[in-house]
Short mmCIF file of C-alpha atoms in Angstrom, two decimals:
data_model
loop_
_atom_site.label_atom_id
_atom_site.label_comp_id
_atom_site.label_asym_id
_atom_site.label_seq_id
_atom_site.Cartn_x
_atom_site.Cartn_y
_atom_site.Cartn_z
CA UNK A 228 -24.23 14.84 -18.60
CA UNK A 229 -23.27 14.55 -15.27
CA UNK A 230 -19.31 14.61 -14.74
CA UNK A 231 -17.73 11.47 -14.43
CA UNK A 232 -15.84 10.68 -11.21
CA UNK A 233 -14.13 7.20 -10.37
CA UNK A 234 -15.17 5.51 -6.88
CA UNK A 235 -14.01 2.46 -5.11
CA UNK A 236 -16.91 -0.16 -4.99
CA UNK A 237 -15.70 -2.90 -4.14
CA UNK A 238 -12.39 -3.95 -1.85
CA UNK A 239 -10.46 -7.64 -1.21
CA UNK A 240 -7.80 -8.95 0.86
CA UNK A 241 -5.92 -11.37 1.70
CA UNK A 242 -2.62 -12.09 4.44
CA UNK A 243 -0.93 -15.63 4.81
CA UNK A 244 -1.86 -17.50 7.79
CA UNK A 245 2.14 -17.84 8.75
CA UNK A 246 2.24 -15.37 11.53
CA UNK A 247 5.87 -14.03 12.65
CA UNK A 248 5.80 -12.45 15.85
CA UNK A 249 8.12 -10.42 17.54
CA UNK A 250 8.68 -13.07 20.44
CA UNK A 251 10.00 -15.46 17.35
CA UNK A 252 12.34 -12.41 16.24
CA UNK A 253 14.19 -12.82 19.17
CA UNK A 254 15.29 -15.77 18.63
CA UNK A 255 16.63 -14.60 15.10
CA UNK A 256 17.94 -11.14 15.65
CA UNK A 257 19.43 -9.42 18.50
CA UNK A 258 16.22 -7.27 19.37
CA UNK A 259 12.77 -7.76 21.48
CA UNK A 260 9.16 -7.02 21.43
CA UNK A 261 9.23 -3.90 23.33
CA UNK A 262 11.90 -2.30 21.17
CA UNK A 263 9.74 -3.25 18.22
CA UNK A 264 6.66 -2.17 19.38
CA UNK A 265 8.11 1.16 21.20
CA UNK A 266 9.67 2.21 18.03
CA UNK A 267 7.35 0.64 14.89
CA UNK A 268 3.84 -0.26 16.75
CA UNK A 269 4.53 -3.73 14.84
CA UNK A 270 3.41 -6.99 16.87
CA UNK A 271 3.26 -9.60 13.75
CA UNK A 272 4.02 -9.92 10.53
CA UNK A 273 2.16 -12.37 7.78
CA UNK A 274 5.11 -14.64 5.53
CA UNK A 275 4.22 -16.76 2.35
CA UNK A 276 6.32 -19.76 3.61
CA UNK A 277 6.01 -21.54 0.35
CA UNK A 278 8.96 -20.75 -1.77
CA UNK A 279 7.28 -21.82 -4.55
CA UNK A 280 4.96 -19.04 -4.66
CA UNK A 281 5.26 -14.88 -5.33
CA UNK A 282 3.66 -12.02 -4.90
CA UNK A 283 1.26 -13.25 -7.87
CA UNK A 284 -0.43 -15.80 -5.65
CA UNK A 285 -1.69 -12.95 -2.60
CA UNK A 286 -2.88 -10.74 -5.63
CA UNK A 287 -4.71 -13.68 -6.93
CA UNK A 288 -6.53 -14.26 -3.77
CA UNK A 289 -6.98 -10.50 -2.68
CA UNK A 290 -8.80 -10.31 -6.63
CA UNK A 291 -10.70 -13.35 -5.81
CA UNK A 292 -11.88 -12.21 -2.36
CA UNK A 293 -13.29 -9.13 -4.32
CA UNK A 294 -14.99 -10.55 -7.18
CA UNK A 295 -16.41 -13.33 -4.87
CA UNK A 296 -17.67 -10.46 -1.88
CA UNK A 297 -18.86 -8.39 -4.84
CA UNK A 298 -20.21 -10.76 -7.16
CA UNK A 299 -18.42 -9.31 -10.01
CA UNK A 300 -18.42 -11.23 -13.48
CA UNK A 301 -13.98 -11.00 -14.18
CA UNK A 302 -14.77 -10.76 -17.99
CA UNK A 303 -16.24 -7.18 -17.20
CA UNK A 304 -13.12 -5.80 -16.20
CA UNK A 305 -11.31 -3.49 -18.57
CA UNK A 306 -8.56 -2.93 -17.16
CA UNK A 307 -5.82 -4.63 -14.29
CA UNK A 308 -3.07 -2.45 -12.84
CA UNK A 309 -0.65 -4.33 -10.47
CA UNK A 310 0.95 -2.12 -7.42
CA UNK A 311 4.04 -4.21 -6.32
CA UNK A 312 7.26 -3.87 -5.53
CA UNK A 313 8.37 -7.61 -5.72
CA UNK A 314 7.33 -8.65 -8.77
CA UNK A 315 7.59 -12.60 -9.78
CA UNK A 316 9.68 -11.89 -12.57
CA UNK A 317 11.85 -8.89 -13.91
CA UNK A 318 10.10 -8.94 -17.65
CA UNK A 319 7.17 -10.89 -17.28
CA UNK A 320 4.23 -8.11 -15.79
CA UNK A 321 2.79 -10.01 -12.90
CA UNK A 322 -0.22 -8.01 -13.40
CA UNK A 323 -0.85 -9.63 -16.91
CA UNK A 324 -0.68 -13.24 -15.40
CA UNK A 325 -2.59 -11.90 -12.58
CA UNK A 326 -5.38 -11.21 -15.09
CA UNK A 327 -4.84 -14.67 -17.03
CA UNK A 328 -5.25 -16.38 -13.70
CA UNK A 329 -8.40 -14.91 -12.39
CA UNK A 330 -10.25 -15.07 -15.23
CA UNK A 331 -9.91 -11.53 -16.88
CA UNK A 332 -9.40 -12.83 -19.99
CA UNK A 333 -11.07 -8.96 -21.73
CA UNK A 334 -8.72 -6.67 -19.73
CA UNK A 335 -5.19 -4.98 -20.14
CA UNK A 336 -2.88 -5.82 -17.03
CA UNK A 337 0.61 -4.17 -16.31
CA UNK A 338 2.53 -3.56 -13.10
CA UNK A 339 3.02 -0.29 -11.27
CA UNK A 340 6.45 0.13 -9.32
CA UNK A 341 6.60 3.38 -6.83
CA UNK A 342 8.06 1.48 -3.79
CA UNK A 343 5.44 2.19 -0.88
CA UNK A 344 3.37 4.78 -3.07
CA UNK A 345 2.44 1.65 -5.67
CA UNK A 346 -0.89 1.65 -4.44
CA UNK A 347 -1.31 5.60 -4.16
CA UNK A 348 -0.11 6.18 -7.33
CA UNK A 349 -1.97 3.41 -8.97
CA UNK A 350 -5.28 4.86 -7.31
CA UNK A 351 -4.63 8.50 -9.06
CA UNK A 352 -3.82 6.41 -12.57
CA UNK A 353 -6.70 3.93 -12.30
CA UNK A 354 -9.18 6.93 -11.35
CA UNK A 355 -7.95 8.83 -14.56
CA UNK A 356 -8.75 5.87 -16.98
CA UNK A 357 -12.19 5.76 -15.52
CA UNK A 358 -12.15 9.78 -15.92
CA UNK A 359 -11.54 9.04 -19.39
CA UNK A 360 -14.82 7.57 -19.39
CA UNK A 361 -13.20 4.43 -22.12
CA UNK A 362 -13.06 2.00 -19.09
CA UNK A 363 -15.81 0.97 -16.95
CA UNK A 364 -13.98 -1.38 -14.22
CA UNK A 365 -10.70 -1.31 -13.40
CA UNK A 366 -9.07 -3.50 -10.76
CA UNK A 367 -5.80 -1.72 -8.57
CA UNK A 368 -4.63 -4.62 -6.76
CA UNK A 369 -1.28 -3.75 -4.39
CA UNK A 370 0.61 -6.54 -3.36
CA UNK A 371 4.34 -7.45 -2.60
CA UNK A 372 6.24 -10.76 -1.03
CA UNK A 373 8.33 -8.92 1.10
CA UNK A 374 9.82 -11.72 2.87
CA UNK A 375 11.52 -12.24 -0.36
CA UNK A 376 13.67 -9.62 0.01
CA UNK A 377 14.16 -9.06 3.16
CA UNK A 378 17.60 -10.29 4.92
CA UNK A 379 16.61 -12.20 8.39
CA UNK A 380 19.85 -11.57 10.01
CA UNK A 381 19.34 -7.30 9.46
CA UNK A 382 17.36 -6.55 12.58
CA UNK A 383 16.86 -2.93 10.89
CA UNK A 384 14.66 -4.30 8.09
CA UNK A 385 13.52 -8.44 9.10
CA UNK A 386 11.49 -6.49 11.96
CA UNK A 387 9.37 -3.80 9.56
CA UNK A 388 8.09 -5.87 6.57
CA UNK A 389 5.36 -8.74 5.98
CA UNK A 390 3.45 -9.73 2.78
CA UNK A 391 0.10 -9.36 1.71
CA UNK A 392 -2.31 -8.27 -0.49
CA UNK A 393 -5.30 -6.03 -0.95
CA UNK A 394 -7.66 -4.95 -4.19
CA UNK A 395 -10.16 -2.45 -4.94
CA UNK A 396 -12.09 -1.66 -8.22
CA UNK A 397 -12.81 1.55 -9.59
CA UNK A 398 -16.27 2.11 -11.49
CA UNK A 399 -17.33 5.35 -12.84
CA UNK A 400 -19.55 7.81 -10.24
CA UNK A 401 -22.40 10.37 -11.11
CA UNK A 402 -22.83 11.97 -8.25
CA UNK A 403 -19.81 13.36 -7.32
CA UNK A 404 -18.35 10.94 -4.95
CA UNK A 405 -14.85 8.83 -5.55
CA UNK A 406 -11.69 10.36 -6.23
CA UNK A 407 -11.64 14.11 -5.58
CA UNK A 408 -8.04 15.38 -5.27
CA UNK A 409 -4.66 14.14 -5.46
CA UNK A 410 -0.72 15.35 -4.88
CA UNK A 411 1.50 13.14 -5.61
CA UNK A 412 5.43 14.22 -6.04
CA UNK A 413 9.09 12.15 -6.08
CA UNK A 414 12.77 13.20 -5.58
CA UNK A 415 15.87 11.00 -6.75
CA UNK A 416 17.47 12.33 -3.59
CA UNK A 417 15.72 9.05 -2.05
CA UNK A 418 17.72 6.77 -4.20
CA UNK A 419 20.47 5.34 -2.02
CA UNK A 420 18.31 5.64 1.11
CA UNK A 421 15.97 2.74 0.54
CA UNK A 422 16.61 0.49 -2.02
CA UNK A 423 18.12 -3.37 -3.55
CA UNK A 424 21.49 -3.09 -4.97
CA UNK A 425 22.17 -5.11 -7.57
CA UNK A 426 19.91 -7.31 -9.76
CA UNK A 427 19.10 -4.76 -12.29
CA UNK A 428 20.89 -3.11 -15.05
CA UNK A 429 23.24 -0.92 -12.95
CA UNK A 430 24.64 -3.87 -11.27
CA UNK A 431 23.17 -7.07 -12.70
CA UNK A 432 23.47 -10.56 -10.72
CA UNK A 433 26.67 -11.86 -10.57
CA UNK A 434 28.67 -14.17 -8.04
CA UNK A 435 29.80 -11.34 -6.63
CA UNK A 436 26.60 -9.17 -6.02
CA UNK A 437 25.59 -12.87 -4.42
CA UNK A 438 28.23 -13.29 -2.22
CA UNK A 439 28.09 -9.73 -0.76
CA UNK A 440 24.10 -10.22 -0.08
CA UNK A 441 23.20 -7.33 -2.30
CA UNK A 442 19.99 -8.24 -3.27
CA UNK A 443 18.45 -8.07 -0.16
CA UNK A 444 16.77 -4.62 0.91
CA UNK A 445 18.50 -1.91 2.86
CA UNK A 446 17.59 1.04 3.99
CA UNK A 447 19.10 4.12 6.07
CA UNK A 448 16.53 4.44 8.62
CA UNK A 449 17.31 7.59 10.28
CA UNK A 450 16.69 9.36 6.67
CA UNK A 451 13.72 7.07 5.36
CA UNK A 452 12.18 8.40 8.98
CA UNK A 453 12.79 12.13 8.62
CA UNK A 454 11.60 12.11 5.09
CA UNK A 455 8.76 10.32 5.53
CA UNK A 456 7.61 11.81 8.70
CA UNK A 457 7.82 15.51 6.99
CA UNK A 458 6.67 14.71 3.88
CA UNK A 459 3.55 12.58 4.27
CA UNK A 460 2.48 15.62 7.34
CA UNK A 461 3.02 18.02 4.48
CA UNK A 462 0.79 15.92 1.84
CA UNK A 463 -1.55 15.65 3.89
CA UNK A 464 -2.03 19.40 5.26
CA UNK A 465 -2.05 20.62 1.85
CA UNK A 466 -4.72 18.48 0.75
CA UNK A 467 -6.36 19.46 3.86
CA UNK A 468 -5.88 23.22 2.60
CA UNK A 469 -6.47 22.94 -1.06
CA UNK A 470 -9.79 21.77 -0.49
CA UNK A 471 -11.08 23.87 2.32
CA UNK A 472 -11.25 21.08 4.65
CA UNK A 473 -10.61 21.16 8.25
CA UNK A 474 -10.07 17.83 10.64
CA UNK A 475 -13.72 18.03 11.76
CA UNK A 476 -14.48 17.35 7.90
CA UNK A 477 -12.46 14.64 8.01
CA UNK A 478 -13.85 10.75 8.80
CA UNK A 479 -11.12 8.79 8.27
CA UNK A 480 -7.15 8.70 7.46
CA UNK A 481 -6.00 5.91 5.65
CA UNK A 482 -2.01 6.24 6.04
CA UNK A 483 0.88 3.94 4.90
CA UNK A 484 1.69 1.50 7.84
CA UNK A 485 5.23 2.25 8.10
CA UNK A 486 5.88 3.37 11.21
CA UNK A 487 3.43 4.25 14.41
CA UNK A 488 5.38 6.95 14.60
CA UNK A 489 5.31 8.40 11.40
CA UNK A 490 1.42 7.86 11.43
CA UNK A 491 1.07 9.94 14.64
CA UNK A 492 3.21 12.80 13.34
CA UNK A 493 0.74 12.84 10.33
CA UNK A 494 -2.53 12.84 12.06
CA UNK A 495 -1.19 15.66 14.32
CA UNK A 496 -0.51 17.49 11.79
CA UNK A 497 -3.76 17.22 10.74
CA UNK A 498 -4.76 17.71 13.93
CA UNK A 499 -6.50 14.46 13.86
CA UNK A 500 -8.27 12.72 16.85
CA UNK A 501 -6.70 9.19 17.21
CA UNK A 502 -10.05 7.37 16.42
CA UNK A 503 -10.40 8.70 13.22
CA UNK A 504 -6.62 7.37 12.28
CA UNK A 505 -6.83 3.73 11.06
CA UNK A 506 -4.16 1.41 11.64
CA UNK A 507 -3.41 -2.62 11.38
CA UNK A 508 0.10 -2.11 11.47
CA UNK A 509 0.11 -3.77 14.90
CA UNK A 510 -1.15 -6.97 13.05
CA UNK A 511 0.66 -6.99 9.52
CA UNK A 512 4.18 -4.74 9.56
CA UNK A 513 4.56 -3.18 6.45
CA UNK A 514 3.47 -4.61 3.53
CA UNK A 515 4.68 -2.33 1.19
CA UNK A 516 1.88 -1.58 -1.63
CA UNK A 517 -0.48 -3.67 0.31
CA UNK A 518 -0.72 -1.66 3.02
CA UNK A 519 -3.51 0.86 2.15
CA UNK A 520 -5.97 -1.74 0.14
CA UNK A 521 -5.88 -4.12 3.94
CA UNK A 522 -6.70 -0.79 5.91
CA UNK A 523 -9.62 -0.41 3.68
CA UNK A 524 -10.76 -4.29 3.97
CA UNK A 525 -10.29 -4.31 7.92
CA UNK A 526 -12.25 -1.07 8.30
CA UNK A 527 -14.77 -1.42 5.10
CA UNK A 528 -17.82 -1.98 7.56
CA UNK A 529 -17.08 1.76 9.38
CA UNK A 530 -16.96 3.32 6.23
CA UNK A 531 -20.40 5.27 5.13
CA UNK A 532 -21.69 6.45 1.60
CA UNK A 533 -20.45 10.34 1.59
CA UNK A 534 -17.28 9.62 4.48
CA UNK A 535 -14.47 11.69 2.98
CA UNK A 536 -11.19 9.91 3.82
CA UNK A 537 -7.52 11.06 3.15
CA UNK A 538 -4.65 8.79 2.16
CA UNK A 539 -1.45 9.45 2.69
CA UNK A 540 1.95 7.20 1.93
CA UNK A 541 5.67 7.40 1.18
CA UNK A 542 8.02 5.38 -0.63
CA UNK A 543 11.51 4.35 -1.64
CA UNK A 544 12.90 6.65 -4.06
CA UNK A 545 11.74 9.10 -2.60
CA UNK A 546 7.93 8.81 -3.75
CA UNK A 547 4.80 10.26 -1.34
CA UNK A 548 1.70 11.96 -1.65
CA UNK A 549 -2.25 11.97 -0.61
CA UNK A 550 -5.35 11.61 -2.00
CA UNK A 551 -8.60 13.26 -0.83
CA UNK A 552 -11.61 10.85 -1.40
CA UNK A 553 -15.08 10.45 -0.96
CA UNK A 554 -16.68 6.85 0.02
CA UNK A 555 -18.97 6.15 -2.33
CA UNK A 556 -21.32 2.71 -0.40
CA UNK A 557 -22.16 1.37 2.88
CA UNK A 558 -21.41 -1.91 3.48
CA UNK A 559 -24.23 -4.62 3.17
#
């Protein structure tokens, strides 16, 4: 028997239509489009303007835009595993009413929290279940509200995040395509670099964590930058290395849209020609664990059955890491 690799087959999406654009971030902060764009590559951002709906609604629709596009029955899926940072609830897995709601009434759903490395880290653990060989289908859908906890008077984070969602399924492969290498790594270090304050068990809600807007994200930039920029180039490389691969074996980088910046220093590390780096940051800012699943739906129809691509990402915590895989369809 042949050995048992997991592939994508199958990716969804979906963004808000609210667009915020840099011109309307003027008006809010004290900053302008070139000093955006000069220092993040961001142009817009998507928002989910209705309050009365979380992160639970764009994974909804991203899973429905994939089972539609792919004609997938959701009573075959085995297994759900929800990539967010901004989940609906604290207790309640938004993964499991995920499920509920789009009809995947036979699987197992829970959430997956790595900051910006949800999605890359929930690729490595949905790859390994299918490795297994006990689950045939499993949907990774990454997806976070970020405009939910974002502060719109911090011009050092309301400029960098949007919301979104994207989803792919994993399905067992025989002939050696899919997932084919990972490194994934973390370091505490990150904790007081990038993160929410208060609201969990360290300092639970009170008045007080209210009144001093600590429940809003905040991040050290200068640090988040250096760290990212050094560890997502060395992630990368290594993979690169491990697996006897040079840039000209290379089709396609699929990196975290964080930063233009910190994209660039990772494809020239890779020594990378620019039109084999994909980016929509320009469109979307950073939608935390959506980020990598809507680079794969913009630029499904240039993938080709065999195209080895190379993701890369980095997180809050600190989290980072690649993943070396091989595309396993070309788009009908």
């Amino acid at each position: 028997m042949n050995k048992i690799t997991a592939a994508i087959t199958a990716v969804g999406a979906y963004v808000p239509d609210f667009v915020l654009t840099n011109k309307a971030l003027e008006v809010m902060v004290d900053t302008n489009d070139e000093w955006i764009t000069s220092r993040t590559g961001i142009k817009e951002r998507r928002i989910l303007k209705d309050d009365s709906k979380g992160t639970s609604f764009l994974a909804i629709k991203a899973a429905q835009d994939l089972l539609v596009k792919a004609n997938i029955d959701p009573l075959e899926i085995d297994l759900l595993i929800m990539a967010t940072a901004t989940p609906d609830m604290p207790v309640a897995a938004t993964g499991v009413y995920v499920a509920t709601e789009i009809g995947a009434t036979n699987a197992f759903a829970y959430d997956l929290q790595a900051a910006c490395s949800s999605f890359l880290f929930g690729m490595s653990t949905a790859a390994a279940y299918i490795e297994s060989g006990r689950y045939k289908k499993v949907l990774l859908i990454g997806a976070d509200k970020m405009s939910s906890i974002v502060d719109y008077t911090d011009r050092s984070t309301c400029i960098i995040f949007g919301d979104g969602a994207g989803a792919v399924l994993f399905e067992p492969n025989y002939e050696g395509l899919g997932l084919q290498d990972e490194y994934l790594r973390s370091d505490g270090i990150g904790r007081d670099f990038l993160k929410i304050d208060a609201g969990g068990s360290l300092n639970p809600t009170s008045l007080e964590t209210i009144k001093e807007n600590r429940h809003n994200i905040i991040q050290d930039g200068k640090t988040v930058f250096k760290y990212a920029v050094t560890n997502m180039a060395d992630s990368s490389e290594l993979i690169l290395k491990r697996n006897n691969l040079t840039n000209e074996n290379v089709d396609w980088l699929i990196p975290h849209q964080a930063n233009k910046r910190i994209i660039d220093a990772t494809a020239n590390r890779m020594n990378l020609e620019d039109s084999k780096v994909l980016m929509n940051i320009e469109k979307y800012g950073n939608t935390t664990s959506a980020t990598l699943p809507l680079v794969l739906s913009d630029f499904e129809h240039v993938f080709k059955k065999g195209d080895t691509l190379i993701f890369a990402a980095f997180g809050g915590g600190f989290t980072w890491g690649s993943i070396y895989l091989k595309w396993a369809y070309d788009k009908k």
